[in-house]
mmCIF file of N, CA and C in Angstrom:
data_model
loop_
_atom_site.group_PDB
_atom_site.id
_atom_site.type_symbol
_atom_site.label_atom_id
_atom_site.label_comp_id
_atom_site.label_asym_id
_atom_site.label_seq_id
_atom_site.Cartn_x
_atom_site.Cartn_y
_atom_site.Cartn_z
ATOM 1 N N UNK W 471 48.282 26.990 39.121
ATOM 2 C CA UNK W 471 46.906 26.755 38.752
ATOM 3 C C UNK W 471 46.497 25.361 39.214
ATOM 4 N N UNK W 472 45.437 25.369 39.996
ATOM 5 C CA UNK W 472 45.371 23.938 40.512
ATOM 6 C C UNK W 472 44.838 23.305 39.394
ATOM 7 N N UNK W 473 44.766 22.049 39.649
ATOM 8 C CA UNK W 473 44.420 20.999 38.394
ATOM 9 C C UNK W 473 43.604 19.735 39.048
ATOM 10 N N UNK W 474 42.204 19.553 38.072
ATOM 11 C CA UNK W 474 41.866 18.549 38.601
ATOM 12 C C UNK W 474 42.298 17.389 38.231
ATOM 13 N N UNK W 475 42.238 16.359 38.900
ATOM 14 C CA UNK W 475 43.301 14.893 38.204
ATOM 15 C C UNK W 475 41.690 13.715 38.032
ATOM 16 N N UNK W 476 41.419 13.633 36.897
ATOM 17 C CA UNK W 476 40.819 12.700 36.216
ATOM 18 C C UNK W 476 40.568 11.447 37.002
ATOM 19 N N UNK W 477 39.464 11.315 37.258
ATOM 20 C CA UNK W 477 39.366 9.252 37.800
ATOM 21 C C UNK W 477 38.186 8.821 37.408
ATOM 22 N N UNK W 478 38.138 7.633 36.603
ATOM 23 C CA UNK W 478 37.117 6.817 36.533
ATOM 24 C C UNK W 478 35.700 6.829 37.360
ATOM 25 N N UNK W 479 36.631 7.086 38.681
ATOM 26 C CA UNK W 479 35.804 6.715 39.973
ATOM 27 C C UNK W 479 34.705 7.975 40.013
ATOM 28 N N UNK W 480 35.667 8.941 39.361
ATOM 29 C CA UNK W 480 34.579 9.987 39.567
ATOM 30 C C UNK W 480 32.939 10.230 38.751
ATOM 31 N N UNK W 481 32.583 10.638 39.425
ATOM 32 C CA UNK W 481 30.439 10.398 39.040
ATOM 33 C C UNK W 481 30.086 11.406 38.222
ATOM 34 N N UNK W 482 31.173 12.707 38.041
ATOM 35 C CA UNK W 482 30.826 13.497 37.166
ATOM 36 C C UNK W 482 30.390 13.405 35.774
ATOM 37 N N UNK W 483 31.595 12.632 35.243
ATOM 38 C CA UNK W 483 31.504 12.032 33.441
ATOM 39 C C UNK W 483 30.398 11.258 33.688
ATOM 40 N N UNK W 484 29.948 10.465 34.539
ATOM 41 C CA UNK W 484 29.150 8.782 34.524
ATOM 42 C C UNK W 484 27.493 9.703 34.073
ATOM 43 N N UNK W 485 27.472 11.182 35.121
ATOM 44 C CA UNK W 485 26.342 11.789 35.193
ATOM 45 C C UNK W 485 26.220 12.567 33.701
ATOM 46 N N UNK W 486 27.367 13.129 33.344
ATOM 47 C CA UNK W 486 26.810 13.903 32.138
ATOM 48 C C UNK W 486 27.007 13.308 30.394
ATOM 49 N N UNK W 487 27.535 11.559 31.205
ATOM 50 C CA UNK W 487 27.027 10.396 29.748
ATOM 51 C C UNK W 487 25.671 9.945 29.408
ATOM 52 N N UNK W 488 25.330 10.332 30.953
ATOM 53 C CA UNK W 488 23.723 9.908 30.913
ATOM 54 C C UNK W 488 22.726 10.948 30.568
ATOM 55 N N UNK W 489 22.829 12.160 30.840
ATOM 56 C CA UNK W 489 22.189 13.500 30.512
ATOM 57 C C UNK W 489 22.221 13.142 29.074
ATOM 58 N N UNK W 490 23.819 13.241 28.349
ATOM 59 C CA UNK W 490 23.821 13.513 27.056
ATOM 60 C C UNK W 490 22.929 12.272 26.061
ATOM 61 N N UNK W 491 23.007 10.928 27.061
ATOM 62 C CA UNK W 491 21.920 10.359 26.226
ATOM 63 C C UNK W 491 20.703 10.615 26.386
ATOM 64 N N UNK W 492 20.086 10.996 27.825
ATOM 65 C CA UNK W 492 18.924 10.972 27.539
ATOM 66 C C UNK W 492 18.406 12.761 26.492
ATOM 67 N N UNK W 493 19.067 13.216 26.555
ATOM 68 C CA UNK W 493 18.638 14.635 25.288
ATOM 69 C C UNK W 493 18.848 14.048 24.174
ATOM 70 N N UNK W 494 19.816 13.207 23.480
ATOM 71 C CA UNK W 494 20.088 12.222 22.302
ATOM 72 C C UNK W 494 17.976 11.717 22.189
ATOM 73 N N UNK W 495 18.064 10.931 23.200
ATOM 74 C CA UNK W 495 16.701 10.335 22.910
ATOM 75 C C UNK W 495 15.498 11.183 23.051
ATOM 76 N N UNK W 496 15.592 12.843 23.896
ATOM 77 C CA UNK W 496 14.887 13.328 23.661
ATOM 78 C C UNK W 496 14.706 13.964 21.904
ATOM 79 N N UNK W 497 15.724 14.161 21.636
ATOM 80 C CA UNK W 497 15.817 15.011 20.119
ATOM 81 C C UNK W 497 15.243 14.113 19.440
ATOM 82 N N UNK W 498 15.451 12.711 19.388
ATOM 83 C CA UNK W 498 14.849 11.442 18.177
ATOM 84 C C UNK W 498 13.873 11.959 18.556
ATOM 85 N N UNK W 499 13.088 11.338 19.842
ATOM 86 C CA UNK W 499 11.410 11.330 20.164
ATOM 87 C C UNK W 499 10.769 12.596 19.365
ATOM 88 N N UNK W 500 11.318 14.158 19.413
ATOM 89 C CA UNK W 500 10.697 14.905 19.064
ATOM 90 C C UNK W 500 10.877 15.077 17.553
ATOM 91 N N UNK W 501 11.820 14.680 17.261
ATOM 92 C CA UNK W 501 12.213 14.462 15.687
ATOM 93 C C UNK W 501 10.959 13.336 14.519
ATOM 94 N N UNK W 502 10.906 12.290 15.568
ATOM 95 C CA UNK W 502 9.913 11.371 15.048
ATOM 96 C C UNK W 502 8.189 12.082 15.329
ATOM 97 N N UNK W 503 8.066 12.816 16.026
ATOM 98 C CA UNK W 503 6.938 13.697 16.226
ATOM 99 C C UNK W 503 7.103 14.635 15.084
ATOM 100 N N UNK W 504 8.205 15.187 14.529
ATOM 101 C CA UNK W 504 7.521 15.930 13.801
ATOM 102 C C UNK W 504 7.333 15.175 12.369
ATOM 103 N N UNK W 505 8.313 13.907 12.004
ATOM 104 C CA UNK W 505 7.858 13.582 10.845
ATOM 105 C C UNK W 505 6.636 13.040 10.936
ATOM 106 N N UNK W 506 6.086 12.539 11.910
ATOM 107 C CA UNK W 506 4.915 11.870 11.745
ATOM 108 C C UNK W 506 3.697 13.106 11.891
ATOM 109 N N UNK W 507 4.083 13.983 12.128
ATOM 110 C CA UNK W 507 3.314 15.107 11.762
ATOM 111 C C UNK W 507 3.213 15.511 10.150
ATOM 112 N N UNK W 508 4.511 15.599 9.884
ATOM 113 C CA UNK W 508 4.906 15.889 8.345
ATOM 114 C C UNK W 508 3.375 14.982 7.307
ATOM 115 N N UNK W 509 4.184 13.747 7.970
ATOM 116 C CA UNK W 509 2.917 12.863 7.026
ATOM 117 C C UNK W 509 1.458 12.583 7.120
ATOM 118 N N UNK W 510 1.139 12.895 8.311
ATOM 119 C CA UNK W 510 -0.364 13.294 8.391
ATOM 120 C C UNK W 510 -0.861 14.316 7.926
ATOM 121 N N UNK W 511 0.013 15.480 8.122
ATOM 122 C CA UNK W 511 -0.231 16.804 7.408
ATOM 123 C C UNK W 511 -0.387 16.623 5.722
ATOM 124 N N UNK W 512 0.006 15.909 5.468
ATOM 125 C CA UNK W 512 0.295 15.232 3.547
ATOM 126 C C UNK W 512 -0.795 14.738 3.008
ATOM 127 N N UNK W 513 -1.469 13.827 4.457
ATOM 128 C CA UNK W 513 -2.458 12.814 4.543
ATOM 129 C C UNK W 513 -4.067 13.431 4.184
ATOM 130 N N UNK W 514 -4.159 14.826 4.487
ATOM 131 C CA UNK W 514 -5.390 15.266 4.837
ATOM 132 C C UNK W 514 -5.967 15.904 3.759
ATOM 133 N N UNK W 515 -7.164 15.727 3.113
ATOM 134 C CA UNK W 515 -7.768 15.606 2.001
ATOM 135 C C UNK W 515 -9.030 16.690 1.837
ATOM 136 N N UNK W 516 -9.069 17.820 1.268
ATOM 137 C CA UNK W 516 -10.745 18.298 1.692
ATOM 138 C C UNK W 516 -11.830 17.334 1.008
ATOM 139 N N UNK W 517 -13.059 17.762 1.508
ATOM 140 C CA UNK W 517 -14.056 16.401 1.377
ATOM 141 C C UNK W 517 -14.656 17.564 1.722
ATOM 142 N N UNK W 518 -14.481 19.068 1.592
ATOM 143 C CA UNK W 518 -15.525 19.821 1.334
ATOM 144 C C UNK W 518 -15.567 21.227 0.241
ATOM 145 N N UNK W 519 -16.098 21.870 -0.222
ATOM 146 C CA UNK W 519 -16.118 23.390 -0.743
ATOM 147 C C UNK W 519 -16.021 24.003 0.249
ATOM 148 N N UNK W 520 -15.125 24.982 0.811
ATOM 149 C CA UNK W 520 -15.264 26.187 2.136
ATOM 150 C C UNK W 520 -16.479 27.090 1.402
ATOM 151 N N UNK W 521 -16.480 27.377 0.161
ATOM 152 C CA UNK W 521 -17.422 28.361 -0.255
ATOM 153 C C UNK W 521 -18.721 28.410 0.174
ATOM 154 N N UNK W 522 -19.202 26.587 -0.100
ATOM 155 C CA UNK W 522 -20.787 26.353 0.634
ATOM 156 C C UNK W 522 -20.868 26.205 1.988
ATOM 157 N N UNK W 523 -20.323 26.056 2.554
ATOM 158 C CA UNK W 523 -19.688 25.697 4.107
ATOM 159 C C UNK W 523 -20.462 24.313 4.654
ATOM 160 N N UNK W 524 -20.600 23.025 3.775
ATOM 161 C CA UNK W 524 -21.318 21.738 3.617
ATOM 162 C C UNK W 524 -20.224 21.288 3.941
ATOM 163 N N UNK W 525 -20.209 20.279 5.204
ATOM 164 C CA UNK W 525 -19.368 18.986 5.580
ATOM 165 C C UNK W 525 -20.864 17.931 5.686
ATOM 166 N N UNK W 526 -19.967 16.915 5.331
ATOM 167 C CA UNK W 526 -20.902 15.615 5.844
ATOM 168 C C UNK W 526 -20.100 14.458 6.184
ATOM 169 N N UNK W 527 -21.032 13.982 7.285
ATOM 170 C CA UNK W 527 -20.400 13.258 7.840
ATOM 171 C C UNK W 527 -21.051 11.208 7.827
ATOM 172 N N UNK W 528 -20.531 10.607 7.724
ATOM 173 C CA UNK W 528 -21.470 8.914 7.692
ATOM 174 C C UNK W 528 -21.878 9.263 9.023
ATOM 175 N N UNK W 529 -23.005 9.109 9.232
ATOM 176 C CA UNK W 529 -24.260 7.853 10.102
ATOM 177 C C UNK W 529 -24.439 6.717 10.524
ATOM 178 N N UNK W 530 -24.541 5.726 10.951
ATOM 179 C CA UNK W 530 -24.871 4.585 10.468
ATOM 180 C C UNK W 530 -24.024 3.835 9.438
ATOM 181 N N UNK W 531 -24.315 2.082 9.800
ATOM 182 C CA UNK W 531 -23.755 1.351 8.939
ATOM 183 C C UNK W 531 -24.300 0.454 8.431
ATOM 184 N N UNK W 532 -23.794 0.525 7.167
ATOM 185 C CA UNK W 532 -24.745 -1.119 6.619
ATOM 186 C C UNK W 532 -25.910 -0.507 5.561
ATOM 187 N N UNK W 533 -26.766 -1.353 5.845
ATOM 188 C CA UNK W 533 -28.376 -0.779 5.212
ATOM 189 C C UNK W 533 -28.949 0.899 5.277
ATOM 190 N N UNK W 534 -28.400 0.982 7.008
ATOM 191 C CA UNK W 534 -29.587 2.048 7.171
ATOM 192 C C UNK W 534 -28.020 3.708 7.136
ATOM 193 N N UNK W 535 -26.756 3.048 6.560
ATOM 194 C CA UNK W 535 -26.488 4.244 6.017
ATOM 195 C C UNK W 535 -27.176 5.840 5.892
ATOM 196 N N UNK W 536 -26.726 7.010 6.504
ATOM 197 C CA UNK W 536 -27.626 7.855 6.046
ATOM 198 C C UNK W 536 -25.876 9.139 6.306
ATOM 199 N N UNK W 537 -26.220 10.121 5.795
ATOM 200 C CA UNK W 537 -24.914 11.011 6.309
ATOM 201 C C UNK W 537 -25.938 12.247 6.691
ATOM 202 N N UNK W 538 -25.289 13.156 8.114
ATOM 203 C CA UNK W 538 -25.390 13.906 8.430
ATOM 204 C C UNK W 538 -24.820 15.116 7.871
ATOM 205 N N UNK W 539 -25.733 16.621 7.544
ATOM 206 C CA UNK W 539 -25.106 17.700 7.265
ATOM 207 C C UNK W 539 -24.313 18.524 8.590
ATOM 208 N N UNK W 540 -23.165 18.576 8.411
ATOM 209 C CA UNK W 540 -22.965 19.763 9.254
ATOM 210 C C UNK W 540 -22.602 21.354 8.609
ATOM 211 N N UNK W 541 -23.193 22.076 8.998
ATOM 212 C CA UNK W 541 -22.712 23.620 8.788
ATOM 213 C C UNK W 541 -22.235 24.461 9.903
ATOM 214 N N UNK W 542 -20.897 24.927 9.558
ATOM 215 C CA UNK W 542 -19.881 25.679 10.241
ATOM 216 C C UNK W 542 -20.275 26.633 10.518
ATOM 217 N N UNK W 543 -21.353 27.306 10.097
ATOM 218 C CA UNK W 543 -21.700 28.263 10.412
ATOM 219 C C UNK W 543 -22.620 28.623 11.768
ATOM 220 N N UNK W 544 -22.907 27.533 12.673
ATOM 221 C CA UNK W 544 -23.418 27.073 13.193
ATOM 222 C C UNK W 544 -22.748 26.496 14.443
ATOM 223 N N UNK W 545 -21.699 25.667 13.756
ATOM 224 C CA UNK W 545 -21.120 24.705 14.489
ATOM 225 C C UNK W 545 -21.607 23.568 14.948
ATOM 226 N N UNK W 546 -22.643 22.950 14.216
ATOM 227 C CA UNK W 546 -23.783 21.386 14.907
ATOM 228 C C UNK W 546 -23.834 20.716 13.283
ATOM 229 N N UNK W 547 -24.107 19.580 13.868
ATOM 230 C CA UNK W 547 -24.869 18.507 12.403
ATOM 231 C C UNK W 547 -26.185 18.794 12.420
ATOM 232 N N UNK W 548 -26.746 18.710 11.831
ATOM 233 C CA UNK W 548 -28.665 18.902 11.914
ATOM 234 C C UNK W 548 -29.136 17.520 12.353
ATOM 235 N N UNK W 549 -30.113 18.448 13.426
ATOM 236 C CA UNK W 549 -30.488 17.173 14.523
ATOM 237 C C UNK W 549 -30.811 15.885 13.799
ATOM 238 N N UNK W 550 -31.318 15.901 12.674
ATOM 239 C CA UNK W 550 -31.861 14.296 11.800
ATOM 240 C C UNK W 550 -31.176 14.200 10.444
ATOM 241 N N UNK W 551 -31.053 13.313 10.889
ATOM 242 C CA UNK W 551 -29.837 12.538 9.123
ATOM 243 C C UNK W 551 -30.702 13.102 7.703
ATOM 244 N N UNK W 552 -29.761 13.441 6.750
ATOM 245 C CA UNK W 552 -30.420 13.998 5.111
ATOM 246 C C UNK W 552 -30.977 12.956 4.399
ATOM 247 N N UNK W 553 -31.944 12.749 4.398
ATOM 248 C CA UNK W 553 -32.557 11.643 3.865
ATOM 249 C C UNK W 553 -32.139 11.725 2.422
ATOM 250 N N UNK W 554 -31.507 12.864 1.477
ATOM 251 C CA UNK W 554 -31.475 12.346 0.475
ATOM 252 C C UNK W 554 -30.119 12.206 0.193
ATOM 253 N N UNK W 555 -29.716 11.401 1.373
ATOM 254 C CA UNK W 555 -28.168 10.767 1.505
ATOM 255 C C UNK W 555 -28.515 9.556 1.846
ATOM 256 N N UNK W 556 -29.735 8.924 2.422
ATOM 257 C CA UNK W 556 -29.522 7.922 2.845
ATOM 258 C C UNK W 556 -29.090 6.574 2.103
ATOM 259 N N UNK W 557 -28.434 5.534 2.798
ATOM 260 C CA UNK W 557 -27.755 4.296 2.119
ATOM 261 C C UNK W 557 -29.033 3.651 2.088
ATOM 262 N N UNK W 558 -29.565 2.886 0.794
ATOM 263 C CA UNK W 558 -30.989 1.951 1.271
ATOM 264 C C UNK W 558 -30.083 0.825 0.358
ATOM 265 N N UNK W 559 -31.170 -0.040 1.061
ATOM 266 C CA UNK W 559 -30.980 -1.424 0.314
ATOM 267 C C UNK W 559 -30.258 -2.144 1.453
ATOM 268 N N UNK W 560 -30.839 -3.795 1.273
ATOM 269 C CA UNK W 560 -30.300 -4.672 2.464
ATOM 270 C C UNK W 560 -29.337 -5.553 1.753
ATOM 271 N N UNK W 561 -28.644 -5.315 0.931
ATOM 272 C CA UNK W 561 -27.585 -5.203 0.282
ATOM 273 C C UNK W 561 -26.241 -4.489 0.855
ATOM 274 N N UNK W 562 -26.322 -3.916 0.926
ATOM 275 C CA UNK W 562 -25.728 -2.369 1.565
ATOM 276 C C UNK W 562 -25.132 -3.030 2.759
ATOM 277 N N UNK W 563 -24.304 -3.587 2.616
ATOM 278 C CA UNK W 563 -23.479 -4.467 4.268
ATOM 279 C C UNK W 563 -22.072 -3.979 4.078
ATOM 280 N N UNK W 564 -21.299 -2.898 3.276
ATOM 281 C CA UNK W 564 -20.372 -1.969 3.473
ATOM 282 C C UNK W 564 -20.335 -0.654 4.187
ATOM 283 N N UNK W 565 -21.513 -0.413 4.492
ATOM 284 C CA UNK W 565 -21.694 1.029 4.973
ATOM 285 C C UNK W 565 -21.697 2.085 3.732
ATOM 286 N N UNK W 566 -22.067 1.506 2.684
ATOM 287 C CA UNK W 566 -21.436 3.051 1.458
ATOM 288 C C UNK W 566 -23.082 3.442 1.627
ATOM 289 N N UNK W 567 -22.604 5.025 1.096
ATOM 290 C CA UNK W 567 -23.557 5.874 1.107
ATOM 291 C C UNK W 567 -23.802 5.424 -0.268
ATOM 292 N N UNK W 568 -25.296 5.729 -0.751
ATOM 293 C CA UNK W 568 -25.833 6.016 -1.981
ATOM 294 C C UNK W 568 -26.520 7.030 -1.936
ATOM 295 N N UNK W 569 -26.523 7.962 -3.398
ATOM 296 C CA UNK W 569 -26.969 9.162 -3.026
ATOM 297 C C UNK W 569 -27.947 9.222 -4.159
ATOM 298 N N UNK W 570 -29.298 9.655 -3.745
ATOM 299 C CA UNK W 570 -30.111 9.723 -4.618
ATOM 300 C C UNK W 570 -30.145 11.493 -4.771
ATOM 301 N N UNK W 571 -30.092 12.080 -3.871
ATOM 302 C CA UNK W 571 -30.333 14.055 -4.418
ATOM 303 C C UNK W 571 -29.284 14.507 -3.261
ATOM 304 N N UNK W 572 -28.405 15.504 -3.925
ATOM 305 C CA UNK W 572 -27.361 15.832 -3.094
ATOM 306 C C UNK W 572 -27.820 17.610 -2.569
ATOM 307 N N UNK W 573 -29.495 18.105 -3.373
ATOM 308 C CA UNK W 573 -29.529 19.155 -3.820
ATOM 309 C C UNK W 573 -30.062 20.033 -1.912
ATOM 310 N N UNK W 574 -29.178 20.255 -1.072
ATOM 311 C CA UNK W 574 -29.693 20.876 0.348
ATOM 312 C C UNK W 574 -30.428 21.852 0.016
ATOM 313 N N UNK W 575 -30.581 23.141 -0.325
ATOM 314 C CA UNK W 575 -31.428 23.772 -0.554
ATOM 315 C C UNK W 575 -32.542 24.283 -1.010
ATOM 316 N N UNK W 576 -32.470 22.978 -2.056
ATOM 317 C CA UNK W 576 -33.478 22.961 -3.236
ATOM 318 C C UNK W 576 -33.366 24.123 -4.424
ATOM 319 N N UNK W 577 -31.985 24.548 -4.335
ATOM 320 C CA UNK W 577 -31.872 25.377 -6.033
ATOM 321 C C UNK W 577 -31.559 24.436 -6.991
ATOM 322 N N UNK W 578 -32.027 23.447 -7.322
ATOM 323 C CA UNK W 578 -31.579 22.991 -8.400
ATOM 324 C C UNK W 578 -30.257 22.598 -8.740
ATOM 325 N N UNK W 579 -29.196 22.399 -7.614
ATOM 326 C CA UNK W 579 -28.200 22.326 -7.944
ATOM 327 C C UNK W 579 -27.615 21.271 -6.877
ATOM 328 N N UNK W 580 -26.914 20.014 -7.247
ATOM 329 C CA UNK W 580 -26.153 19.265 -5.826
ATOM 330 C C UNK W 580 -25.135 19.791 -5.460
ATOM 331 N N UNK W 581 -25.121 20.311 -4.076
ATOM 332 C CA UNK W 581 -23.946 20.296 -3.300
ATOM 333 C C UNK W 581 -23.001 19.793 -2.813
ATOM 334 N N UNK W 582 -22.693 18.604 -2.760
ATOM 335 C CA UNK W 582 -21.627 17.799 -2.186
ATOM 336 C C UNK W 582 -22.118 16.810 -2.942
ATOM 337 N N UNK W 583 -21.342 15.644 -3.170
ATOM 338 C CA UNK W 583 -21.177 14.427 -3.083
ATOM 339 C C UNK W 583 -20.026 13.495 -2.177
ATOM 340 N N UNK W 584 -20.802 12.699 -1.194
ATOM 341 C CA UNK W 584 -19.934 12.626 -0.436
ATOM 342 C C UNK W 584 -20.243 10.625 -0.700
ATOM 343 N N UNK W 585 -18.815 9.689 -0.192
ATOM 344 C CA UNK W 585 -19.286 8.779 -0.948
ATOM 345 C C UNK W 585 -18.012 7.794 -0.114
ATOM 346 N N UNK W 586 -17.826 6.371 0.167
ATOM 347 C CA UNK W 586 -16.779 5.690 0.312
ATOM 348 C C UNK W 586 -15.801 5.245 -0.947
#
């Protein structure tokens, strides 16, 4: 049975020390992709009812604060900011929304409160 005889010199081992690290560093890289997936996935908060299908989104900063409705049903924000979201006051140098009527439809009832 022939036999191969081992040498330093040879490029075989040199080539598959280097393969085996670079898959070593591929497995971390994708390993650290998924925890940092893990924790964003942890991270994410609803900030809406699916039932009403109301997202809103900030506008503007500062004073002239105002938040946009979007509906999914649709897929767009409505072309002009909800005025009865808008931030007033020249005070207002955080960007927070203040909400004077949250009520979109006008049943008598607020829909969202959305807020920093």
């Amino acid at each position: 049975m022939p036999q191969h005889k081992f040498s330093f010199t040879d490029s075989k081992p040199e080539i598959n020390i280097a393969f085996d690290q670079a898959a070593k560093k591929e497995r971390r890289i994708w390993f650290y992709l998924l925890m940092i997936g893990i924790v964003l996935a942890s991270m994410i908060i609803p900030v809406s009812n699916a039932g009403n299908e109301i997202i809103a989104g900030q506008y503007g900063i500062g004073s002239i604060s105002q938040v946009r409705v979007f509906l999914p049903t649709n897929g767009s924000f409505l072309s002009s900011p909800a005025w009865q979201f808008a931030g007033f006051g020249s005070g207002n140098t955080e960007g927070k929304v203040v909400l004077s009527s949250c009520d979109t439809n006008n049943d008598g009832i607020n829909e969202i409160i959305v807020g920093k």
